[in-house]
Tab-separated table of C-alpha atoms in Angstrom:
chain	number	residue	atom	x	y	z
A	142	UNK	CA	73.298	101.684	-60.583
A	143	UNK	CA	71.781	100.550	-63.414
A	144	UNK	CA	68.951	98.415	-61.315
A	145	UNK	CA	67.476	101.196	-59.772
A	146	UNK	CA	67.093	103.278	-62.894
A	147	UNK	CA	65.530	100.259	-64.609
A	148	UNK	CA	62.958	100.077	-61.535
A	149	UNK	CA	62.341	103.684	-61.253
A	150	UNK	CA	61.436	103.871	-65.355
A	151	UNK	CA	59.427	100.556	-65.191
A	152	UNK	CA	57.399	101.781	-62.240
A	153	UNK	CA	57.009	104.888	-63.899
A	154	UNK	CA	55.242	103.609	-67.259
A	155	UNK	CA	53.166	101.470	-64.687
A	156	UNK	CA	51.428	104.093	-63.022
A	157	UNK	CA	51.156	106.419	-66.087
A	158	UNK	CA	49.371	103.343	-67.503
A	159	UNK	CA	47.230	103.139	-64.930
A	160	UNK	CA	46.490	106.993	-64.630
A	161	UNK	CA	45.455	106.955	-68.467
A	162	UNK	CA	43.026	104.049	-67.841
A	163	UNK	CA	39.668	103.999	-66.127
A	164	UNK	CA	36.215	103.717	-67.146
A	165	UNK	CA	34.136	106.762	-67.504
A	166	UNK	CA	30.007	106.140	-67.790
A	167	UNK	CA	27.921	108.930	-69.627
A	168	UNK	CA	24.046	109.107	-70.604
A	169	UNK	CA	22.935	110.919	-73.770
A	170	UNK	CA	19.473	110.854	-73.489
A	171	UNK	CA	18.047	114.375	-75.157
A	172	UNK	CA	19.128	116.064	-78.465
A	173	UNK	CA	20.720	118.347	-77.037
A	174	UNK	CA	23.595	115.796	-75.718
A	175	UNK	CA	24.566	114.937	-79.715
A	176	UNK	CA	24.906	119.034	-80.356
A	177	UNK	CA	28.478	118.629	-80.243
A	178	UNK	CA	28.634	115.559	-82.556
A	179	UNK	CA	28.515	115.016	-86.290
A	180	UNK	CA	25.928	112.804	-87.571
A	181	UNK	CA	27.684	109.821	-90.451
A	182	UNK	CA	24.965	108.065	-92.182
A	183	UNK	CA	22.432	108.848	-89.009
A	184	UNK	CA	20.367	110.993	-87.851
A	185	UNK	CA	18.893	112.543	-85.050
A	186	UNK	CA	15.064	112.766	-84.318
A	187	UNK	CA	13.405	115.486	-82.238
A	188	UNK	CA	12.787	112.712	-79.441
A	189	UNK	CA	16.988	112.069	-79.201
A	190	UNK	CA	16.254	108.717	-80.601
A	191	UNK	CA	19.517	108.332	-83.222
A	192	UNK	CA	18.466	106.455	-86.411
A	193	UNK	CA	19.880	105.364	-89.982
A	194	UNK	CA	19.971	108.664	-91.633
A	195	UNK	CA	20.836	109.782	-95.495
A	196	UNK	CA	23.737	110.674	-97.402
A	197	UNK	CA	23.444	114.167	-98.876
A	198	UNK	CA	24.282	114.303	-103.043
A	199	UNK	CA	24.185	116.854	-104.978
A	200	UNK	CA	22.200	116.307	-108.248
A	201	UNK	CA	22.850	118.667	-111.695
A	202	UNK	CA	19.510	118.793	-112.827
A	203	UNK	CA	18.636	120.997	-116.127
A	204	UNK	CA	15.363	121.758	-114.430
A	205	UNK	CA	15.168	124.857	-112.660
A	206	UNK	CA	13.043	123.047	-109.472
A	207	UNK	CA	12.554	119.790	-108.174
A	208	UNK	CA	9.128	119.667	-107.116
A	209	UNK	CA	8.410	115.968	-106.122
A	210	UNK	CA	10.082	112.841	-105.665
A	211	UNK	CA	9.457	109.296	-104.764
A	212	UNK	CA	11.924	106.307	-104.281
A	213	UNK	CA	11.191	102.465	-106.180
A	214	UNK	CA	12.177	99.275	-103.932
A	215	UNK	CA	15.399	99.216	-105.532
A	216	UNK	CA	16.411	102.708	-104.760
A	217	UNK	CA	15.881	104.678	-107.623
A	218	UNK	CA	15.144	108.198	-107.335
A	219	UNK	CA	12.155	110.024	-109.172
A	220	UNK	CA	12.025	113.592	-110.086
A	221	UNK	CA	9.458	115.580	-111.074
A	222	UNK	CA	10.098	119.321	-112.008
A	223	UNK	CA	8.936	122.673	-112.692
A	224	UNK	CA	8.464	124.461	-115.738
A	225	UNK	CA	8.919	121.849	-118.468
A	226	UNK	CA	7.215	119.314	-116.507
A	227	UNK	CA	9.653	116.587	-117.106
A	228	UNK	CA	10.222	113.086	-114.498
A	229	UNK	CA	13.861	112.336	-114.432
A	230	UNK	CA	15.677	108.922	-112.687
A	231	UNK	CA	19.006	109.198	-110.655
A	232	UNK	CA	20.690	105.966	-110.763
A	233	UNK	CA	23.931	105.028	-109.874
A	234	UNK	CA	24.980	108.999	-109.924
A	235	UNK	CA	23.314	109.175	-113.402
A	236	UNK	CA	20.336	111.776	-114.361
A	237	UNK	CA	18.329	110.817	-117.175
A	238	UNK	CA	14.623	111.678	-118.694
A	239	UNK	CA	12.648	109.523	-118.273
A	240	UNK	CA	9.381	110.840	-119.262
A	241	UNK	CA	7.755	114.534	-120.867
A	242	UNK	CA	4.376	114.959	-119.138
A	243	UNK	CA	3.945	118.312	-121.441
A	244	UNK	CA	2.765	119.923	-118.505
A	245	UNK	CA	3.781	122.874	-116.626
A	246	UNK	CA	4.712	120.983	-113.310
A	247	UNK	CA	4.746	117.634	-111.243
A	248	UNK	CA	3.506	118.445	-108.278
A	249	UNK	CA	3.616	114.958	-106.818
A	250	UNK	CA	5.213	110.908	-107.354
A	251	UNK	CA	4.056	108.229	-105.869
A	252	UNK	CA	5.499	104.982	-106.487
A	253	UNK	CA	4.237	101.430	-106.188
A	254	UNK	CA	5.523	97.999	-107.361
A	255	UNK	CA	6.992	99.321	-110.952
A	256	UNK	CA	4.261	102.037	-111.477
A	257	UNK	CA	5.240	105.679	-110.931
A	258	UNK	CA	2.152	107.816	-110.489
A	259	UNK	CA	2.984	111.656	-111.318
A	260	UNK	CA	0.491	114.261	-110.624
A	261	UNK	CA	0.089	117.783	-112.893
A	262	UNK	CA	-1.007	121.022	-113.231
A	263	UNK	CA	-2.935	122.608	-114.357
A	264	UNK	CA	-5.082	120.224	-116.318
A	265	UNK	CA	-5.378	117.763	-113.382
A	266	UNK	CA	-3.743	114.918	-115.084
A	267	UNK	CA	-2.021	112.096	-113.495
A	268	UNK	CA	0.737	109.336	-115.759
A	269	UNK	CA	1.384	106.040	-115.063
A	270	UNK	CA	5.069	105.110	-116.319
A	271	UNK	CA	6.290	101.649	-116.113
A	272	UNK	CA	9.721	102.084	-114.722
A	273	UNK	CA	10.672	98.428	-115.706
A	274	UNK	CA	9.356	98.677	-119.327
A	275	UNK	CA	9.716	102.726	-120.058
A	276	UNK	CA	5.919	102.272	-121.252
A	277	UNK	CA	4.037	105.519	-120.244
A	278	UNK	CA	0.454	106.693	-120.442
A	279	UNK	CA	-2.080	109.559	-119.164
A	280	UNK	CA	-3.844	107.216	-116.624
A	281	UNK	CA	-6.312	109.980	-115.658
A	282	UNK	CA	-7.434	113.429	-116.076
A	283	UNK	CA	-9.492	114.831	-112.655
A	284	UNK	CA	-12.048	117.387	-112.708
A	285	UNK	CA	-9.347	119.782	-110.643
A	286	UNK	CA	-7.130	121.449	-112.337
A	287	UNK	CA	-4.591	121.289	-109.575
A	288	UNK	CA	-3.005	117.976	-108.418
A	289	UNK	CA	-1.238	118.819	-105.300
A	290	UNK	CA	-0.262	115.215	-103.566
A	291	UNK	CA	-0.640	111.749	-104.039
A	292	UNK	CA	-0.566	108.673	-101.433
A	293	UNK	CA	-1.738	105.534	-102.092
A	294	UNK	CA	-4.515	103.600	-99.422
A	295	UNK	CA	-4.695	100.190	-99.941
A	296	UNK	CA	-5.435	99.514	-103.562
A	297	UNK	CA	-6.278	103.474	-104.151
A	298	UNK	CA	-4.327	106.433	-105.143
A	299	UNK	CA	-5.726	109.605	-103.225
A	300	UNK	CA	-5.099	112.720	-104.796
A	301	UNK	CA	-5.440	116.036	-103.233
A	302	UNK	CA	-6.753	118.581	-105.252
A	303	UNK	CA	-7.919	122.188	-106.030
A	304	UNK	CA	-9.082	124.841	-106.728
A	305	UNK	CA	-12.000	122.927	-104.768
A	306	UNK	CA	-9.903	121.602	-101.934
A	307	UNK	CA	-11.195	118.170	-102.953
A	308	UNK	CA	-9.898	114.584	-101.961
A	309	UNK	CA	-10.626	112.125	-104.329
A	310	UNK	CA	-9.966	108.034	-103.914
A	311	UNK	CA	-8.856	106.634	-107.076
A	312	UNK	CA	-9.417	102.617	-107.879
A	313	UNK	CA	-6.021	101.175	-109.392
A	314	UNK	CA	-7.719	98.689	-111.022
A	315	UNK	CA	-10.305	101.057	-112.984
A	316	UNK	CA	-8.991	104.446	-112.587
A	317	UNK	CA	-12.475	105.354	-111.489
A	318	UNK	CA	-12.111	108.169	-109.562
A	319	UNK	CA	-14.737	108.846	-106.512
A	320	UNK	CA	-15.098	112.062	-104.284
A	321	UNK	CA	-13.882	111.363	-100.416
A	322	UNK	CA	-13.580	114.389	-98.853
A	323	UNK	CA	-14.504	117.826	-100.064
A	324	UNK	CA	-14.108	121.328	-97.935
A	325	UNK	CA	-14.780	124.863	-97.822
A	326	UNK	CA	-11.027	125.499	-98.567
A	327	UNK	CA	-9.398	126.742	-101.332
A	328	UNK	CA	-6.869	123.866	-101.865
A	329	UNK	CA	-5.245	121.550	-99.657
């Protein structure tokens, strides 16, 4: 009696095994076939192309905004803020000051090598700050008295400006800064 009870439970667990397996094939090919997933250090483009994404943080800042921000090669964050126009550097879940501009905003950071470029307003002044030495200087004072972006070309900075809506090309070398573009706009 016991043989056939032994048989009977073995081929049971067989076919349950076999039930349970099976390969199943699907496509995601849109962004609309990840709606139903959560996104882990990715992220999902509007073409449904998934990509290494970001971590949110949150950061206590004693500025009331955050108005620009750029990254170094080691993965420091720069902050530049509103209303006491101070650039602060988040590193290894620590805020600190780094520099006072003594303006009322920083509109825009741009970063290359060790230099941290932060634009102003409303004077139109832009800082260099050596983020390896803490050394800081005003590098340049525009025409504008609105900085709105920076982006470097080459071995430029261009800064967009206003009231004048006026795109100037700035040497890195000199500082000299030269009009590129200039429109009928307000400011860009």
């Amino acid at each position: 009696m016991k043989l056939p009870v032994v048989w009977l439970m073995t081929l049971l667990l067989v076919t349950s095994v076999i039930w349970a397996g099976g390969t199943r094939i699907w496509e995601t090919t849109t962004a609309k076939d990840f709606e139903a997933g959560e996104f882990k250090g990715t992220l999902l483009a509007t073409n449904g192309k998934v990509q290494p994404g970001f971590e949110l943080q949150k950061i206590k800042c004693p500025e009331p905004a955050i108005w620009s921000y750029a990254y170094d090669a080691g993965g420091r964050l720069y902050l530049g803020t509103g209303t006491k126009g101070i650039i602060y550097r988040f590193e290894n879940g620590q805020l600190t000051e780094l520099y006072k501009t003594g303006a009322i905003l920083v509109t825009s950071l741009a970063m290359v090598d060790h230099l941290l470029y932060a634009a102003t307003i409303p004077e139109g002044k832009i800082f260099q700050i050596n983020t390896n030495t803490g050394e800081s200087k005003l590098w340049l004072k525009l025409p504008s008295a609105y900085i709105w972006g920076l982006a470097f070309e080459g071995k430029s900075l261009l800064a967009a400006a206003g009231p004048e809506a006026i795109l100037y090309r700035i040497s890195l070398e000199s500082a000299m800064p030269e009009v590129l573009l200039k429109t009928e706009e307000k400011h860009f």
